């Protein structure tokens, strides 16, 4: 299939960048759900611009105001410091807001991870980062079973939060906030007979959580290397590759329909496992090309509505799996994406900045 | 009766704004803090702004009362991902000693309405942990799966419920339940996964202690299902799962697998039905990739020049004809096997 030539439309770079800029400038009321995860949405938008090499098409004023807003989400209090999703639970000052957060607007571990990445993309100097507070916050989030809750004291937990704690520790170059041994045991308990990982013990193998599990195991320097046995590695690679279906896209679970985001989750995991060369990249590109929305943005499947999440993850997948030289003569330039670090999920330049500026 | 009005609120009703209700006049609504230039500002609807202004006001005073249940329900209906509203609602229910069965009834509606929201399921877990009455939940889950038979949250909830309460009676109907689900859709991987969890990951229950018999039963089940739909990766993954978990050589399944890895015209015609090795259904598209791969694994394991030659031949047929999407993978397997 990959040997055959196929017509490849250009990657609509300007359209995808506009889609993200539009979201950054405002969302309709029907998107109120974003209140509780605004920083993650900001990361998908700003991250898409970074992958497209389009940060210099944004104004210095915009970049400064994004930074200011993100820093405003850093809060401190009795569980330590970190970033909240947005100020959706914070009343206007003067009406009784206090210096420290309440139990209802604490930092959120996923948002803290995305905030560090956003600020790295914006090349912030991190002078305002409360590192010690973040370490305390992660300690407050880790549970007895090794997993992490989204906010301190909550029972809501799954592998996503564990990855965020690991990524934050990696960026801080300080692992004193997490018990990696207990965390690794939790990851192991999520492994399934199919070769992937579920989001909690006993759950079905899923592409996103498999990325989370494998990336986490590779982020922690103190865990044994390689973290998987030969047999485990083979079965994970097998399951991941099995998820590429006839559309060329990847599905998240055995037998489900392909979804653009799993081109990243499965594709990045394969890269981490050093098995990148086994993917049929041209078919993956063809699928993502068909997910482009004609007015900009990329959707989960052809004909669906685009959003920053699928736009970002599709571009991130393309950063690892560009079309081969055999298919992309005319449009090759349009498909060039900035190289990505598959473990932290940001461009290599941004990760370099993070590693140089986030540690104490 | 506040609890009645709470539950009779139909999704189509647009209740009056809290700022227009005299009974809320004692609460000071609190605007959301926002500096001049928020990233991705949301143009809130009047309803949402009103409800969240009052919610912030209530959180400020720490009030936990019946009317707070109305307020948090309103916020949740407008934004089911509002985890602080869920958290405050839960604390209010506990503080009031509210009847949790009433709350669960409301959740029956919201779970289906907001099937893909984490918080709906999280809240439900908290409630059931307190009521300690998991049995009715199995029925609720079955109903909820009618909306979406592969919903991840719904299945996770079922797995959690069974493992958390680990009650003999709860487990009893699980195999029948899975069978019902795979009968509706033999390609529902969530159901296959659930079966693996029930049979191999949840300890030894009464009636399941004779493992040789259990393994035989599972092999019969999966072989039967493969015979109905040969090209079903979920069933083949399950078959491999049984063998791997119990250290059974793949070669034991050689007789069963071969017809599925063979072109129909090459199959011997036989009227004898071998119950151990059910043949492919008439009209099945053969050979199928999962069977070819399985057979190649047997030959690879057998090793020696002959074994590897036969494995390599099968991998080539996958690479060139039956599974071309994974051409690079099959070529890699061939190189890898010949290297050793």
Coordinates of N, CA and C in Angstrom, one line a residue, chain B residues 42-134:
Chain B
X42 N -14.2 32.5 27.5 CA -15.5 31.8 27.1 C -16.6 32.9 27.2
X43 N -17.4 33.0 26.2 CA -18.5 34.0 26.2 C -19.7 33.3 26.9
X44 N -19.7 33.3 28.2 CA -20.7 32.5 29.0 C -22.1 32.9 28.6
X45 N -23.0 31.9 28.7 CA -24.4 32.2 28.6 C -24.8 32.9 29.9
X46 N -25.9 33.6 29.8 CA -26.4 34.3 31.0 C -26.7 33.2 32.1
X47 N -27.3 32.1 31.7 CA -27.6 31.0 32.7 C -26.3 30.5 33.4
X48 N -25.3 30.3 32.6 CA -24.1 29.8 33.2 C -23.4 30.8 34.2
X49 N -23.4 32.0 33.7 CA -22.7 33.1 34.5 C -23.5 33.2 35.8
X50 N -24.8 33.2 35.7 CA -25.7 33.4 36.9 C -25.5 32.2 37.9
X51 N -25.5 31.0 37.4 CA -25.4 29.8 38.3 C -24.0 29.8 38.9
X52 N -22.9 30.1 38.1 CA -21.6 30.0 38.7 C -21.3 31.2 39.6
X53 N -21.9 32.3 39.4 CA -21.7 33.5 40.3 C -22.3 33.1 41.7
X54 N -23.5 32.5 41.6 CA -24.1 32.1 42.9 C -23.4 30.9 43.5
X55 N -22.8 30.1 42.7 CA -22.1 28.9 43.3 C -20.8 29.4 44.0
X56 N -20.1 30.4 43.4 CA -18.9 30.9 44.0 C -19.3 31.6 45.3
X57 N -20.5 32.3 45.3 CA -21.0 32.9 46.5 C -21.3 32.0 47.6
X58 N -21.9 30.8 47.3 CA -22.2 29.8 48.3 C -21.0 29.2 48.8
X59 N -20.0 28.9 48.0 CA -18.8 28.3 48.4 C -18.1 29.2 49.4
X60 N -18.2 30.5 49.2 CA -17.6 31.5 50.0 C -18.2 31.5 51.4
X61 N -19.5 31.3 51.5 CA -20.1 31.3 52.8 C -20.1 29.9 53.5
X62 N -19.8 28.9 52.6 CA -19.7 27.5 53.2 C -21.0 26.9 53.4
X63 N -22.1 27.5 52.9 CA -23.4 26.9 53.1 C -23.6 25.5 52.5
X64 N -24.2 24.6 53.2 CA -24.5 23.3 52.7 C -25.9 23.0 53.0
X65 N -26.8 23.2 52.1 CA -28.2 23.0 52.4 C -28.9 22.4 51.2
X66 N -30.2 22.2 51.3 CA -31.0 21.6 50.2 C -30.9 22.5 48.9
X67 N -31.0 23.8 49.1 CA -30.9 24.7 47.9 C -29.6 24.6 47.2
X68 N -28.5 24.2 48.0 CA -27.2 24.1 47.3 C -27.2 22.9 46.4
X69 N -28.1 21.9 46.7 CA -28.2 20.8 45.8 C -28.8 21.2 44.5
X70 N -29.8 22.1 44.6 CA -30.4 22.6 43.3 C -29.4 23.4 42.5
X71 N -28.6 24.2 43.3 CA -27.7 25.1 42.6 C -26.6 24.3 41.9
X72 N -26.0 23.3 42.6 CA -24.9 22.5 42.0 C -25.5 21.6 40.9
X73 N -26.7 21.2 41.0 CA -27.3 20.4 39.9 C -27.4 21.3 38.6
X74 N -27.7 22.6 38.8 CA -27.8 23.5 37.7 C -26.5 23.7 37.1
X75 N -25.5 23.9 37.9 CA -24.1 24.1 37.4 C -23.7 22.9 36.6
X76 N -23.9 21.7 37.2 CA -23.5 20.5 36.5 C -24.2 20.3 35.2
X77 N -25.5 20.6 35.2 CA -26.2 20.4 33.9 C -25.6 21.3 32.8
X78 N -25.1 22.5 33.2 CA -24.6 23.4 32.3 C -23.1 23.1 31.9
X79 N -22.4 22.5 32.9 CA -21.0 22.1 32.7 C -20.7 20.8 33.5
X80 N -21.0 19.7 32.9 CA -20.8 18.4 33.7 C -19.3 18.1 34.0
X81 N -18.4 18.9 33.4 CA -17.0 18.7 33.8 C -16.5 19.6 34.9
X82 N -17.5 20.3 35.5 CA -17.2 21.3 36.6 C -16.9 20.5 37.9
X83 N -15.7 20.0 38.1 CA -15.4 19.1 39.1 C -15.6 19.7 40.5
X84 N -15.4 21.0 40.6 CA -15.6 21.6 41.9 C -17.1 21.6 42.3
X85 N -18.0 21.8 41.4 CA -19.4 21.7 41.7 C -19.8 20.2 42.1
X86 N -19.2 19.3 41.5 CA -19.4 17.9 41.9 C -18.9 17.6 43.3
X87 N -17.7 18.1 43.6 CA -17.1 18.0 44.9 C -18.0 18.6 46.0
X88 N -18.4 19.8 45.7 CA -19.2 20.6 46.7 C -20.6 19.9 46.9
X89 N -21.1 19.4 45.8 CA -22.4 18.7 45.9 C -22.3 17.4 46.7
X90 N -21.2 16.7 46.5 CA -21.0 15.5 47.3 C -20.9 15.8 48.8
X91 N -20.1 16.9 49.1 CA -20.0 17.3 50.5 C -21.3 17.7 51.1
X92 N -22.1 18.4 50.3 CA -23.4 18.8 50.8 C -24.3 17.6 51.1
X93 N -24.3 16.7 50.2 CA -25.1 15.5 50.4 C -24.8 14.8 51.7
X94 N -23.5 14.7 52.0 CA -23.0 14.1 53.2 C -23.4 14.9 54.4
X95 N -23.2 16.2 54.3 CA -23.5 17.1 55.4 C -25.0 17.1 55.8
X96 N -25.8 16.9 54.8 CA -27.3 16.9 55.0 C -27.8 15.5 55.4
X97 N -27.0 14.5 55.2 CA -27.5 13.1 55.3 C -28.6 12.9 54.3
X98 N -28.4 13.4 53.1 CA -29.5 13.2 52.1 C -29.6 11.7 51.7
X99 N -30.8 11.3 51.3 CA -31.0 10.0 50.8 C -30.2 9.7 49.5
X100 N -29.2 8.8 49.6 CA -28.4 8.7 48.4 C -29.0 7.9 47.3
X101 N -30.1 7.1 47.6 CA -30.8 6.4 46.5 C -31.5 7.4 45.6
X102 N -31.9 8.6 46.2 CA -32.5 9.6 45.4 C -31.5 10.2 44.5
X103 N -30.3 10.4 45.0 CA -29.2 11.0 44.3 C -28.8 10.0 43.1
X104 N -28.8 8.7 43.4 CA -28.4 7.8 42.4 C -29.4 7.8 41.2
X105 N -30.7 8.0 41.6 CA -31.7 8.1 40.6 C -31.4 9.2 39.6
X106 N -31.1 10.4 40.2 CA -30.7 11.5 39.4 C -29.5 11.2 38.5
X107 N -28.6 10.5 39.1 CA -27.4 10.1 38.4 C -27.7 9.1 37.2
X108 N -28.7 8.3 37.4 CA -29.1 7.4 36.3 C -29.4 8.3 35.0
X109 N -30.0 9.4 35.2 CA -30.3 10.3 34.1 C -29.0 11.0 33.6
X110 N -28.3 11.5 34.5 CA -27.1 12.3 34.1 C -26.0 11.4 33.5
X111 N -25.9 10.2 34.0 CA -24.8 9.3 33.4 C -25.1 9.1 31.9
X112 N -26.3 8.9 31.6 CA -26.6 8.6 30.2 C -26.5 9.9 29.3
X113 N -26.9 11.0 30.0 CA -26.8 12.3 29.3 C -25.4 12.8 29.1
X114 N -24.5 12.5 30.1 CA -23.1 12.9 30.0 C -22.2 11.7 30.1
X115 N -22.5 10.8 29.2 CA -21.8 9.5 29.2 C -20.3 9.5 29.2
X116 N -19.8 10.6 28.5 CA -18.3 10.6 28.3 C -17.6 11.5 29.3
X117 N -18.3 11.9 30.4 CA -17.7 12.8 31.3 C -17.2 12.0 32.5
X118 N -15.9 12.2 32.9 CA -15.3 11.5 34.0 C -16.1 11.6 35.3
X119 N -16.5 12.9 35.5 CA -17.1 13.2 36.9 C -18.4 12.5 37.2
X120 N -19.2 12.2 36.2 CA -20.4 11.5 36.4 C -20.2 10.2 37.1
X121 N -19.2 9.5 36.6 CA -18.8 8.2 37.0 C -18.1 8.2 38.3
X122 N -17.3 9.2 38.5 CA -16.6 9.4 39.7 C -17.5 9.6 40.9
X123 N -18.5 10.5 40.7 CA -19.5 10.8 41.7 C -20.3 9.5 42.1
X124 N -20.6 8.7 41.1 CA -21.3 7.5 41.3 C -20.6 6.5 42.2
X125 N -19.3 6.4 41.9 CA -18.4 5.6 42.7 C -18.5 6.0 44.2
X126 N -18.4 7.3 44.4 CA -18.4 7.8 45.8 C -19.7 7.4 46.5
X127 N -20.8 7.6 45.7 CA -22.1 7.3 46.3 C -22.2 5.8 46.7
X128 N -21.8 4.9 45.7 CA -22.0 3.5 46.0 C -21.1 3.0 47.0
X129 N -19.9 3.6 47.2 CA -19.0 3.3 48.2 C -19.7 3.5 49.6
X130 N -20.6 4.5 49.7 CA -21.3 4.7 50.9 C -22.6 3.9 51.1
X131 N -23.3 3.7 50.0 CA -24.6 2.9 50.1 C -24.2 1.4 50.3
X132 N -23.1 1.0 49.8 CA -22.6 -0.4 49.9 C -23.7 -1.3 49.3
X133 N -24.4 -0.8 48.3 CA -25.4 -1.7 47.7 C -25.1 -1.8 46.2
X134 N -24.1 -2.6 45.8 CA -23.7 -2.6 44.4 C -24.6 -3.4 43.5

